[in-house]
XYZ file of C-alpha atoms in Angstrom:
661
model
C -9.567 -5.849 24.124
C -11.311 -2.559 24.617
C -9.202 -0.228 22.545
C -7.419 -2.143 19.850
C -9.384 -0.885 16.863
C -6.895 0.449 14.351
C -6.443 4.220 14.326
C -8.119 4.314 10.916
C -11.363 3.166 12.386
C -11.171 5.642 15.219
C -10.350 8.565 12.987
C -13.794 8.969 11.497
C -15.791 11.471 13.523
C -18.924 9.753 14.706
C -21.022 12.835 14.186
C -20.339 13.044 10.471
C -21.621 9.580 9.533
C -24.820 7.696 10.236
C -24.769 4.483 12.248
C -25.331 2.464 9.066
C -22.449 4.222 7.321
C -20.173 3.698 10.319
C -21.041 0.009 10.347
C -20.278 -0.367 6.646
C -17.030 1.582 6.937
C -15.942 -0.563 9.867
C -16.640 -3.698 7.834
C -14.321 -2.579 5.038
C -11.601 -1.503 7.458
C -11.908 -4.921 9.082
C -11.572 -6.633 5.695
C -8.153 -5.011 5.350
C -7.000 -5.049 8.963
C -8.980 -7.866 10.566
C -12.158 -7.978 12.651
C -10.810 -7.391 16.145
C -12.239 -8.885 19.315
C -13.006 -6.472 22.120
C -12.744 -8.210 25.457
C -13.856 -7.157 28.908
C -12.289 -7.778 32.268
C -8.674 -8.767 32.897
C -8.114 -10.075 29.365
C -8.280 -6.617 27.736
C -5.381 -5.054 29.700
C -3.438 -8.333 29.508
C -3.491 -8.348 25.704
C -2.820 -4.621 25.629
C 0.291 -5.315 27.707
C 1.405 -8.016 25.261
C 0.960 -5.666 22.284
C 2.875 -2.899 24.064
C 5.699 -5.319 24.937
C 5.895 -6.443 21.287
C 6.218 -2.826 20.124
C 8.812 -2.126 22.829
C 10.813 -5.199 21.773
C 10.923 -4.059 18.152
C 11.954 -0.546 19.181
C 14.720 -2.104 21.281
C 15.752 -4.305 18.348
C 16.027 -1.199 16.153
C 18.588 0.301 18.494
C 19.997 -2.804 20.187
C 21.533 -5.987 18.834
C 19.221 -8.951 18.321
C 20.205 -12.047 16.350
C 18.504 -12.193 12.945
C 16.887 -15.588 13.446
C 15.712 -14.591 16.925
C 14.196 -11.307 15.739
C 12.330 -12.931 12.844
C 11.194 -15.856 14.978
C 9.932 -13.720 17.864
C 8.229 -11.402 15.368
C 6.319 -14.235 13.702
C 5.487 -15.890 17.030
C 4.169 -12.661 18.552
C 2.109 -11.841 15.466
C 0.552 -15.311 15.372
C -0.112 -15.257 19.131
C -1.956 -11.925 18.968
C -3.742 -12.747 15.715
C -5.364 -15.873 17.138
C -6.428 -14.102 20.326
C -7.551 -10.818 18.743
C -9.112 -11.907 15.446
C -11.891 -14.516 15.659
C -12.067 -17.632 13.513
C -15.479 -16.416 12.260
C -17.671 -13.385 12.935
C -20.117 -15.333 15.095
C -17.298 -15.922 17.610
C -16.395 -12.239 17.977
C -15.661 -10.838 21.432
C -15.435 -14.336 22.928
C -12.234 -16.096 23.895
C -12.520 -19.610 22.466
C -10.496 -22.596 23.672
C -9.198 -23.346 20.178
C -7.913 -19.772 19.809
C -5.953 -20.186 23.028
C -4.625 -23.526 21.783
C -3.494 -22.030 18.454
C -1.835 -19.111 20.250
C 0.086 -21.450 22.562
C 1.133 -23.701 19.665
C 2.440 -20.586 17.881
C 4.694 -19.854 20.833
C 5.780 -23.501 21.077
C 6.733 -23.680 17.382
C 8.981 -20.622 17.661
C 10.426 -21.724 21.013
C 11.357 -25.092 19.483
C 13.080 -23.362 16.568
C 15.075 -20.939 18.733
C 16.030 -23.614 21.272
C 17.460 -25.777 18.462
C 20.243 -23.308 17.698
C 22.708 -24.079 14.909
C 21.913 -27.803 15.012
C 18.350 -26.982 13.995
C 19.338 -25.069 10.870
C 22.141 -27.508 9.947
C 19.696 -30.395 9.540
C 17.300 -28.526 7.215
C 17.850 -31.124 4.457
C 17.200 -34.050 6.824
C 14.594 -32.871 9.348
C 13.580 -35.124 12.231
C 10.019 -36.214 12.896
C 9.567 -33.469 15.480
C 10.945 -30.936 12.987
C 8.276 -32.074 10.531
C 5.521 -31.832 13.135
C 6.454 -28.303 14.175
C 7.192 -27.237 10.591
C 3.828 -28.369 9.270
C 2.162 -26.758 12.299
C 3.848 -23.423 11.516
C 2.738 -23.472 7.876
C -0.841 -24.253 8.906
C -0.776 -21.509 11.559
C 0.559 -18.927 9.098
C -2.078 -19.826 6.510
C -4.872 -19.671 9.102
C -3.627 -16.308 10.407
C -3.648 -15.007 6.836
C -7.192 -16.283 6.339
C -8.356 -14.493 9.468
C -6.741 -11.193 8.491
C -7.183 -11.184 4.700
C -9.866 -13.722 3.771
C -9.834 -16.995 1.851
C -8.197 -16.007 -1.424
C -4.600 -15.749 -0.195
C -4.692 -19.197 1.508
C -6.074 -20.691 -1.710
C -3.218 -19.106 -3.679
C -0.703 -20.528 -1.177
C -2.328 -23.944 -1.503
C -1.914 -23.822 -5.295
C 1.783 -23.027 -4.945
C 2.273 -25.889 -2.470
C 0.511 -28.306 -4.816
C 2.796 -27.083 -7.614
C 5.831 -27.915 -5.466
C 4.602 -31.507 -4.982
C 3.395 -32.356 -8.509
C 6.254 -30.898 -10.560
C 7.369 -34.157 -12.257
C 3.871 -34.760 -13.684
C 3.373 -31.294 -15.191
C 3.790 -30.524 -18.908
C 6.748 -28.537 -20.225
C 7.748 -25.799 -19.421
C 6.105 -26.028 -15.980
C 7.771 -29.297 -15.007
C 10.369 -29.569 -12.214
C 11.877 -32.313 -10.064
C 9.220 -32.119 -7.335
C 9.733 -31.857 -3.576
C 8.492 -33.977 -0.703
C 7.226 -32.798 2.675
C 10.581 -33.028 4.440
C 12.279 -30.833 1.813
C 9.501 -28.264 1.975
C 9.509 -28.139 5.766
C 13.294 -27.876 5.845
C 13.219 -24.943 3.434
C 10.187 -23.133 4.855
C 10.785 -23.624 8.584
C 14.453 -24.413 9.150
C 16.140 -21.771 6.979
C 15.867 -18.022 6.520
C 14.647 -18.436 2.940
C 11.038 -19.551 3.430
C 8.632 -18.213 6.031
C 11.453 -16.398 7.814
C 12.782 -14.930 4.566
C 13.014 -11.441 3.124
C 9.364 -10.489 3.612
C 9.360 -11.324 7.331
C 12.733 -9.620 7.749
C 11.282 -6.400 6.338
C 8.132 -6.826 8.431
C 10.170 -7.245 11.622
C 12.694 -4.477 11.007
C 10.869 -1.774 9.063
C 7.131 -2.243 8.601
C 6.317 -2.580 12.301
C 8.565 0.369 13.164
C 6.852 2.571 10.584
C 3.472 1.392 11.885
C 4.491 2.423 15.403
C 5.694 5.757 14.012
C 2.368 6.288 12.226
C 0.473 5.411 15.422
C 2.498 7.980 17.387
C 1.603 10.637 14.796
C -2.052 9.596 14.882
C -2.431 9.628 18.662
C -0.503 12.898 19.008
C -3.087 14.585 16.773
C -0.888 14.941 13.679
C -3.492 13.280 11.456
C -6.226 15.687 12.543
C -3.863 18.632 12.068
C -2.917 17.584 8.514
C -6.597 17.220 7.647
C -7.582 20.587 9.152
C -4.560 22.280 7.563
C -5.430 20.930 4.104
C -9.036 22.125 4.244
C -8.032 25.512 5.658
C -5.389 26.042 2.991
C -7.713 25.126 0.118
C -10.934 26.794 1.239
C -13.046 29.282 -0.696
C -12.778 28.234 -4.359
C -14.789 26.039 -6.704
C -12.126 23.344 -6.587
C -11.543 23.691 -2.836
C -13.095 20.419 -1.723
C -11.359 18.369 -4.429
C -8.012 20.093 -3.869
C -8.299 19.552 -0.130
C -8.839 15.813 -0.702
C -5.702 15.687 -2.877
C -3.528 17.610 -0.400
C -4.815 15.864 2.723
C -4.378 12.430 1.131
C -0.727 13.278 0.566
C -0.148 14.621 4.078
C -2.123 11.877 5.829
C -0.981 9.107 3.520
C 2.702 9.886 3.937
C 2.878 8.642 7.536
C 0.077 6.050 7.331
C 0.839 4.146 4.111
C -2.701 2.711 4.210
C -5.186 3.303 1.412
C -8.348 2.325 3.283
C -7.348 4.228 6.433
C -6.687 7.414 4.459
C -9.915 7.051 2.459
C -12.017 6.600 5.601
C -10.334 9.374 7.565
C -10.646 11.963 4.803
C -13.998 10.772 3.500
C -15.808 11.098 6.807
C -14.936 14.812 6.834
C -14.713 15.672 3.146
C -17.781 14.008 1.647
C -20.337 16.622 2.808
C -18.105 19.288 1.270
C -17.715 17.334 -1.970
C -21.489 16.879 -2.175
C -22.049 20.584 -1.531
C -19.543 21.420 -4.260
C -21.549 19.449 -6.801
C -19.894 16.038 -6.848
C -22.204 13.143 -7.680
C -21.916 10.508 -4.907
C -20.083 7.899 -6.994
C -17.675 10.496 -8.348
C -17.030 11.728 -4.801
C -16.339 8.168 -3.654
C -14.022 7.605 -6.614
C -12.025 10.726 -5.780
C -11.738 9.709 -2.109
C -10.529 6.218 -3.080
C -8.045 7.705 -5.547
C -6.706 9.942 -2.786
C -6.400 6.921 -0.507
C -4.462 5.074 -3.190
C -1.984 7.949 -3.267
C -1.179 7.193 0.371
C 0.615 4.015 -0.667
C 2.708 6.032 -3.125
C 3.558 8.934 -0.855
C 6.933 9.318 0.866
C 8.195 8.984 3.491
C 6.364 5.745 4.360
C 4.826 4.543 1.069
C 3.182 1.120 1.343
C 4.608 -1.949 3.039
C 5.742 -3.271 -0.345
C 8.151 -0.344 -0.727
C 10.294 -1.702 2.112
C 10.442 -5.001 0.265
C 11.765 -3.234 -2.843
C 14.746 -2.026 -0.838
C 15.392 -5.509 0.514
C 14.975 -7.309 -2.822
C 17.319 -4.876 -4.582
C 19.741 -4.547 -1.647
C 19.543 -0.756 -1.720
C 18.785 1.772 1.003
C 15.206 2.736 1.725
C 16.187 6.360 1.068
C 16.938 5.330 -2.519
C 13.406 3.911 -2.788
C 11.989 7.184 -1.431
C 14.008 9.117 -4.014
C 12.776 6.828 -6.794
C 9.184 7.328 -5.655
C 9.389 11.135 -5.587
C 8.781 11.966 -9.257
C 6.104 9.242 -9.711
C 4.333 10.562 -6.600
C 4.380 14.114 -7.948
C 3.030 12.854 -11.276
C 0.267 10.893 -9.535
C -0.919 13.924 -7.610
C -0.535 16.110 -10.697
C -2.882 13.727 -12.497
C -5.351 13.755 -9.595
C -5.140 17.552 -9.316
C -5.787 17.878 -13.051
C -8.871 15.659 -12.783
C -10.145 17.837 -9.921
C -9.667 20.986 -12.000
C -11.601 19.399 -14.859
C -14.294 18.331 -12.383
C -14.873 21.967 -11.423
C -15.663 22.828 -15.036
C -17.562 19.626 -15.791
C -19.895 19.791 -12.786
C -20.192 23.598 -12.662
C -19.162 23.659 -9.026
C -20.068 26.446 -6.642
C -17.461 29.053 -5.832
C -17.428 28.638 -2.087
C -18.063 25.073 -1.045
C -16.918 25.564 2.512
C -15.147 27.946 4.807
C -12.470 26.834 7.224
C -13.075 27.401 10.912
C -9.437 28.399 11.447
C -6.889 29.718 8.978
C -3.988 27.588 7.777
C -1.559 30.163 9.171
C -3.172 30.036 12.614
C -3.097 26.236 12.623
C 0.533 26.228 11.527
C 1.559 28.601 14.288
C -0.016 26.338 16.901
C 0.878 22.910 15.553
C 3.954 23.505 13.364
C 5.821 20.747 15.181
C 3.737 18.076 13.435
C 5.548 18.985 10.217
C 8.783 18.419 12.125
C 7.591 14.939 13.106
C 6.746 14.147 9.487
C 9.984 15.494 7.989
C 12.319 14.145 10.666
C 12.485 10.654 9.188
C 13.858 11.981 5.882
C 16.266 14.260 7.736
C 17.671 11.342 9.726
C 18.127 9.266 6.566
C 19.902 12.179 4.851
C 22.176 12.399 7.895
C 23.317 8.850 7.165
C 21.207 6.891 9.640
C 19.883 3.530 8.487
C 16.142 3.381 7.759
C 15.639 1.382 10.960
C 17.427 3.942 13.121
C 15.808 6.797 11.198
C 12.299 5.637 11.980
C 13.335 4.899 15.584
C 14.554 8.469 16.111
C 11.604 9.898 14.145
C 9.305 8.085 16.577
C 11.251 9.524 19.495
C 10.933 12.962 17.881
C 7.171 12.557 17.424
C 6.883 11.567 21.079
C 8.993 14.499 22.299
C 7.340 17.253 20.247
C 3.853 16.045 21.139
C 4.399 17.723 24.524
C 4.597 21.165 22.881
C 0.824 21.388 23.360
C -1.137 19.889 26.212
C -3.900 18.506 23.982
C -1.419 16.623 21.761
C 0.870 15.285 24.493
C 1.405 11.537 24.454
C 0.563 11.125 28.105
C 0.709 7.576 29.488
C -2.777 6.602 28.279
C -2.186 7.844 24.728
C 1.336 6.440 24.735
C 0.024 2.982 25.601
C -2.659 3.283 22.914
C -0.040 4.241 20.314
C 2.276 1.379 21.304
C -0.637 -1.051 21.191
C -1.806 0.218 17.793
C 1.740 -0.093 16.468
C 1.501 -3.862 16.840
C -2.191 -4.537 16.260
C -2.272 -2.238 13.237
C 0.096 -4.432 11.265
C -1.132 -7.941 12.100
C -2.586 -8.332 8.610
C 0.588 -7.152 6.859
C 2.839 -9.342 9.013
C 0.659 -12.407 8.408
C 0.705 -11.666 4.681
C 4.503 -11.346 4.710
C 4.874 -14.684 6.514
C 2.520 -16.447 4.112
C 4.200 -14.798 1.124
C 7.399 -16.404 2.371
C 5.836 -19.788 1.561
C 5.134 -18.631 -1.994
C 8.620 -17.192 -2.445
C 10.081 -20.406 -1.026
C 8.216 -22.490 -3.623
C 9.324 -20.144 -6.415
C 13.004 -20.337 -5.423
C 12.903 -24.128 -4.977
C 11.199 -24.838 -8.293
C 12.695 -22.090 -10.458
C 9.180 -20.927 -11.322
C 10.286 -17.304 -11.746
C 12.624 -18.066 -14.656
C 10.088 -20.421 -16.257
C 7.347 -17.830 -16.022
C 9.606 -15.097 -17.431
C 10.550 -17.175 -20.450
C 6.874 -17.916 -21.136
C 5.920 -14.212 -20.957
C 8.803 -13.216 -23.249
C 7.895 -15.944 -25.737
C 4.278 -14.790 -25.853
C 5.474 -11.196 -26.370
C 7.784 -12.270 -29.191
C 10.707 -10.623 -27.424
C 9.018 -7.195 -27.584
C 9.713 -5.084 -24.508
C 6.525 -3.056 -24.998
C 4.349 -6.186 -25.152
C 6.241 -7.773 -22.258
C 5.572 -4.643 -20.185
C 1.898 -4.751 -21.143
C 1.590 -8.462 -20.300
C 3.420 -7.913 -17.007
C 1.067 -5.078 -16.081
C -1.928 -7.291 -16.821
C -0.460 -10.183 -14.803
C 0.204 -7.940 -11.803
C -3.274 -6.465 -12.085
C -4.909 -9.910 -12.256
C -2.908 -11.107 -9.237
C -3.937 -7.904 -7.457
C -7.585 -8.759 -8.015
C -7.141 -11.723 -5.694
C -4.619 -10.662 -3.052
C -3.640 -7.471 -1.164
C -0.990 -5.029 -2.387
C 1.893 -6.458 -0.365
C 1.236 -10.041 -1.429
C 0.645 -8.982 -5.031
C 4.002 -7.227 -5.159
C 5.898 -10.118 -3.546
C 4.406 -12.722 -5.884
C 4.966 -10.672 -9.037
C 8.420 -9.485 -7.988
C 9.626 -13.094 -8.126
C 7.626 -14.362 -11.116
C 6.998 -11.340 -13.383
C 9.757 -8.765 -12.823
C 12.504 -11.129 -14.111
C 10.921 -10.998 -17.587
C 11.477 -7.243 -17.800
C 14.980 -7.523 -16.350
C 15.870 -10.213 -18.912
C 14.990 -7.760 -21.708
C 17.380 -5.134 -20.347
C 15.159 -3.108 -18.007
C 17.114 -1.985 -14.903
C 16.088 -4.074 -11.904
C 14.931 -1.054 -9.885
C 12.705 0.104 -12.773
C 11.199 -3.382 -13.146
C 10.398 -3.595 -9.429
C 8.897 -0.099 -9.316
C 6.787 -1.015 -12.364
C 5.452 -4.085 -10.552
C 4.914 -2.102 -7.330
C 2.928 0.606 -9.123
C 0.580 -1.857 -10.818
C 0.215 -3.922 -7.650
C -1.410 -0.820 -6.168
C -4.310 -1.187 -8.588
C -5.730 -3.855 -6.279
C -6.797 -1.000 -3.982
C -9.252 0.154 -6.645
C -9.993 -3.158 -8.411
C -12.802 -5.516 -7.343
C -13.127 -7.848 -5.550
C -10.357 -6.390 -3.343
C -11.208 -2.740 -4.051
C -11.523 -2.023 -0.341
C -10.782 1.698 -0.676
C -13.598 2.079 -3.210
C -16.054 0.022 -1.181
C -15.231 1.987 1.979
C -15.703 5.247 0.076
C -19.038 3.995 -1.287
C -20.146 3.208 2.271
C -19.425 6.812 3.236
C -21.146 8.381 0.211
C -24.013 5.837 0.006
C -22.928 5.259 -3.585
C -22.830 2.084 -5.640
C -19.549 0.220 -4.884
C -18.926 -0.818 -8.483
C -19.817 2.565 -9.977
C -17.505 4.095 -7.372
C -14.764 1.706 -8.506
C -15.230 2.813 -12.120
C -14.983 6.433 -11.020
C -11.806 5.646 -9.072
C -10.347 4.056 -12.206
C -11.205 7.226 -14.107
C -9.337 9.357 -11.569
C -6.302 7.076 -11.304
C -5.920 5.777 -14.857
C -4.059 8.793 -16.312
C -1.401 8.340 -13.630
C -1.007 4.680 -14.480
C 0.592 5.532 -17.802
C 3.606 6.646 -15.759
C 5.046 3.165 -14.979
C 5.396 2.443 -18.695
C 7.881 5.301 -18.835
C 9.893 3.514 -16.104
C 10.623 0.664 -18.493
C 10.041 2.215 -21.913
C 11.733 5.603 -21.605
C 13.780 6.631 -24.667
C 17.111 6.089 -22.868
C 16.095 2.673 -21.496
C 17.641 3.596 -18.149
C 14.716 4.272 -15.821
C 15.552 7.960 -15.974
C 12.347 8.924 -14.113
C 13.459 7.000 -11.046
C 17.119 7.877 -10.802
C 19.569 9.907 -12.859
C 21.752 7.283 -14.571
C 25.339 7.777 -15.590
C 25.578 9.693 -18.843
C 22.073 11.178 -18.561
C 21.273 14.806 -17.826
C 18.388 16.671 -16.264
C 17.407 17.688 -19.802
C 16.757 13.999 -20.491
C 14.512 13.865 -17.434
C 12.742 17.052 -18.551
C 12.131 15.561 -21.989
C 10.527 12.436 -20.556
C 8.474 14.542 -18.118
C 7.134 16.656 -20.987
C 5.950 13.509 -22.752
C 4.303 12.288 -19.548
C 2.551 15.609 -18.974
C 1.113 15.429 -22.489
C 0.013 11.794 -21.987
C -1.569 12.458 -18.571
C -3.319 15.653 -19.674
C -4.642 14.065 -22.878
C -5.931 10.965 -21.094
C -7.397 12.994 -18.217
C -9.287 15.255 -20.604
C -10.370 12.292 -22.720
C -11.676 10.358 -19.709
C -13.438 13.412 -18.279
C -14.828 14.511 -21.638
C -13.746 18.054 -20.843
C -10.722 20.226 -21.579
C -11.304 23.990 -21.721
C -14.896 23.166 -22.547
C -16.890 19.998 -23.117
C -15.286 17.880 -25.815
C -16.974 16.537 -28.901
C -16.931 12.795 -29.568
C -14.131 13.344 -32.110
C -12.055 15.430 -29.689
C -12.476 12.876 -26.937
C -11.342 10.037 -29.212
C -8.348 12.072 -30.419
C -7.316 12.874 -26.832
C -7.370 9.207 -25.764
C -5.458 8.264 -28.916
C -2.904 11.020 -28.290
C -2.244 9.893 -24.733
C -1.938 6.257 -25.799
C 0.459 6.984 -28.673
C 2.786 9.019 -26.470
C 3.168 6.038 -24.131
C 4.482 3.798 -26.929
C 8.307 4.056 -27.016
C 8.594 5.057 -30.665
C 9.694 8.626 -31.426
C 7.514 8.898 -34.516
C 4.430 7.879 -32.514
C 5.331 10.385 -29.788
C 5.277 13.076 -32.468
C 1.907 11.878 -33.777
C 0.469 11.862 -30.239
C 1.709 15.378 -29.526
C 0.345 16.558 -32.876
C -3.088 15.084 -32.122
C -3.105 16.754 -28.703
C -2.152 20.076 -30.313
C -4.921 19.643 -32.900
C -7.533 19.153 -30.160
C -6.238 22.266 -28.371
C -6.624 24.161 -31.645
C -10.206 22.918 -32.079
C -11.051 23.906 -28.488
C -9.611 27.410 -28.929
C -11.499 27.885 -32.207
C -14.813 26.925 -30.599
C -14.031 29.049 -27.571
C -13.184 32.055 -29.737
C -16.430 31.667 -31.680
C -18.292 31.553 -28.382
C -20.376 28.642 -29.481
C -22.453 26.605 -27.097
C -20.638 23.768 -25.381
C -20.693 20.583 -27.338
C -23.258 18.012 -26.359
């Protein structure tokens, strides 16, 4: 296929990076999105046509009526078919169509055709599958696992294998892990012949929302919206010592909103912003850390968020607009934290006053390309008008297509339109494969009752303490995130870890948002810290030092989820205004968070109004940590410590002494 590289890979201007940097960046993008084949001859347009048809089918399904089992089945079949033809079994087979890839693609179609042709009789016999049911069911599980391996690497298949082994060996496990055990026919019946395994919630969300939002993001990308948001951000922030850092923060929000991809946002911004960051005075690892932190914000930013956000809505049976509303304050707090770190950077590194000058003013750009803001905002407008999320993204895509014709250079003419439709499907192969494979994990958890067992174990270890349970849950989600991508991490922990918090009285939406937030850490945590590694490739920095810098930039913001579950009212007041609460309650919690974020940011940077002493730095970290703990007396101690450090800083500033060393 000659043009199926994801838009993220195409967004980096070739002139701004060396060939070696481009190669490294492409490798990290491929780790997240798959190493695509690029074919020549008739095969390239043929596969382009298939990808376009798949996107068109899902757009039709958003507005038309398609049976649930048919939509999920066709979605999985199409994703598997394209994955085996577009992503090679190993790098040495790239750009060559192998006979076994064709065989796997055809078997993928056959497995789904067999399921759909069976009708109601097929689903009715899920507890007593026939031999052919077993053959096709096992084939589907193997195909899904192999597709996941091709798109995401070996770790996720290994995790799936462990869960499948757990399903088989339950009777021989020690308490409390023991369960009745399940044979192959029961597993196949549950995974293949019902809508609770592979074709469960995750695939439903993938088929109805994730692919539509990916198509929407591709339309924005190919109509030039991404370039406009980047240019607008740098034009708006130009001319000050913090300009480059501020521009990264703003552009990551504007670009991340429609893309929902951390690596894509990091690469797109980094290829343009790094020379400016270097000129401003950023050390290369610090610059890479800031770029990765900005990319991470993309998965938090409305209106798209990350793929896992759609799963939150489905798990909780709430509207996606409610999820967007819940994400609003946390998103603002995340960018406040990042903005604060940038401001401290300017003082710490003694940055130059004018790092860059924009070629065109923000006002001039806005006058010419204002309609891109309309494309971005339209999806929220449609949801506020009462449209379902599916219809909202459908009409937002139509809007993006229509307004692209306001300027000749942004018009989605047939060639660009085909590219956008193609990218809408190929750009989410990895996420769709992950959702299908996560269905196997969720199926094992529901069959064996692992979620309740795991929750009881966590609560027992925490001694019934909500604070310790929250801490253990955060660590569990983080450890899982070290091995698997964000979407898979959220799905696994939503079914095995979130119930522990809910059992202790945390509202279900707060527990799921807590898990979602910490699942995002996988973007900046090795060995899956793809955003950091991609940023390091751009800056020529050390990947692991860049990861540590990214942790420094993001860590203050990661105190926020503890306030979801440990706020004084115990109602998740940061996410939604509960009955009986007031905006003064929200303001009170926000004040505590601002103190915690500011104290931790200054402590991690070693700089407040001036360079901190060792004592001041220790007091700042202690202050931020104490405020997080849900005990009023400790909140007061934390605030007092923060105030004491401010007093010390003002005294030294008034005396005009030399900065502390």
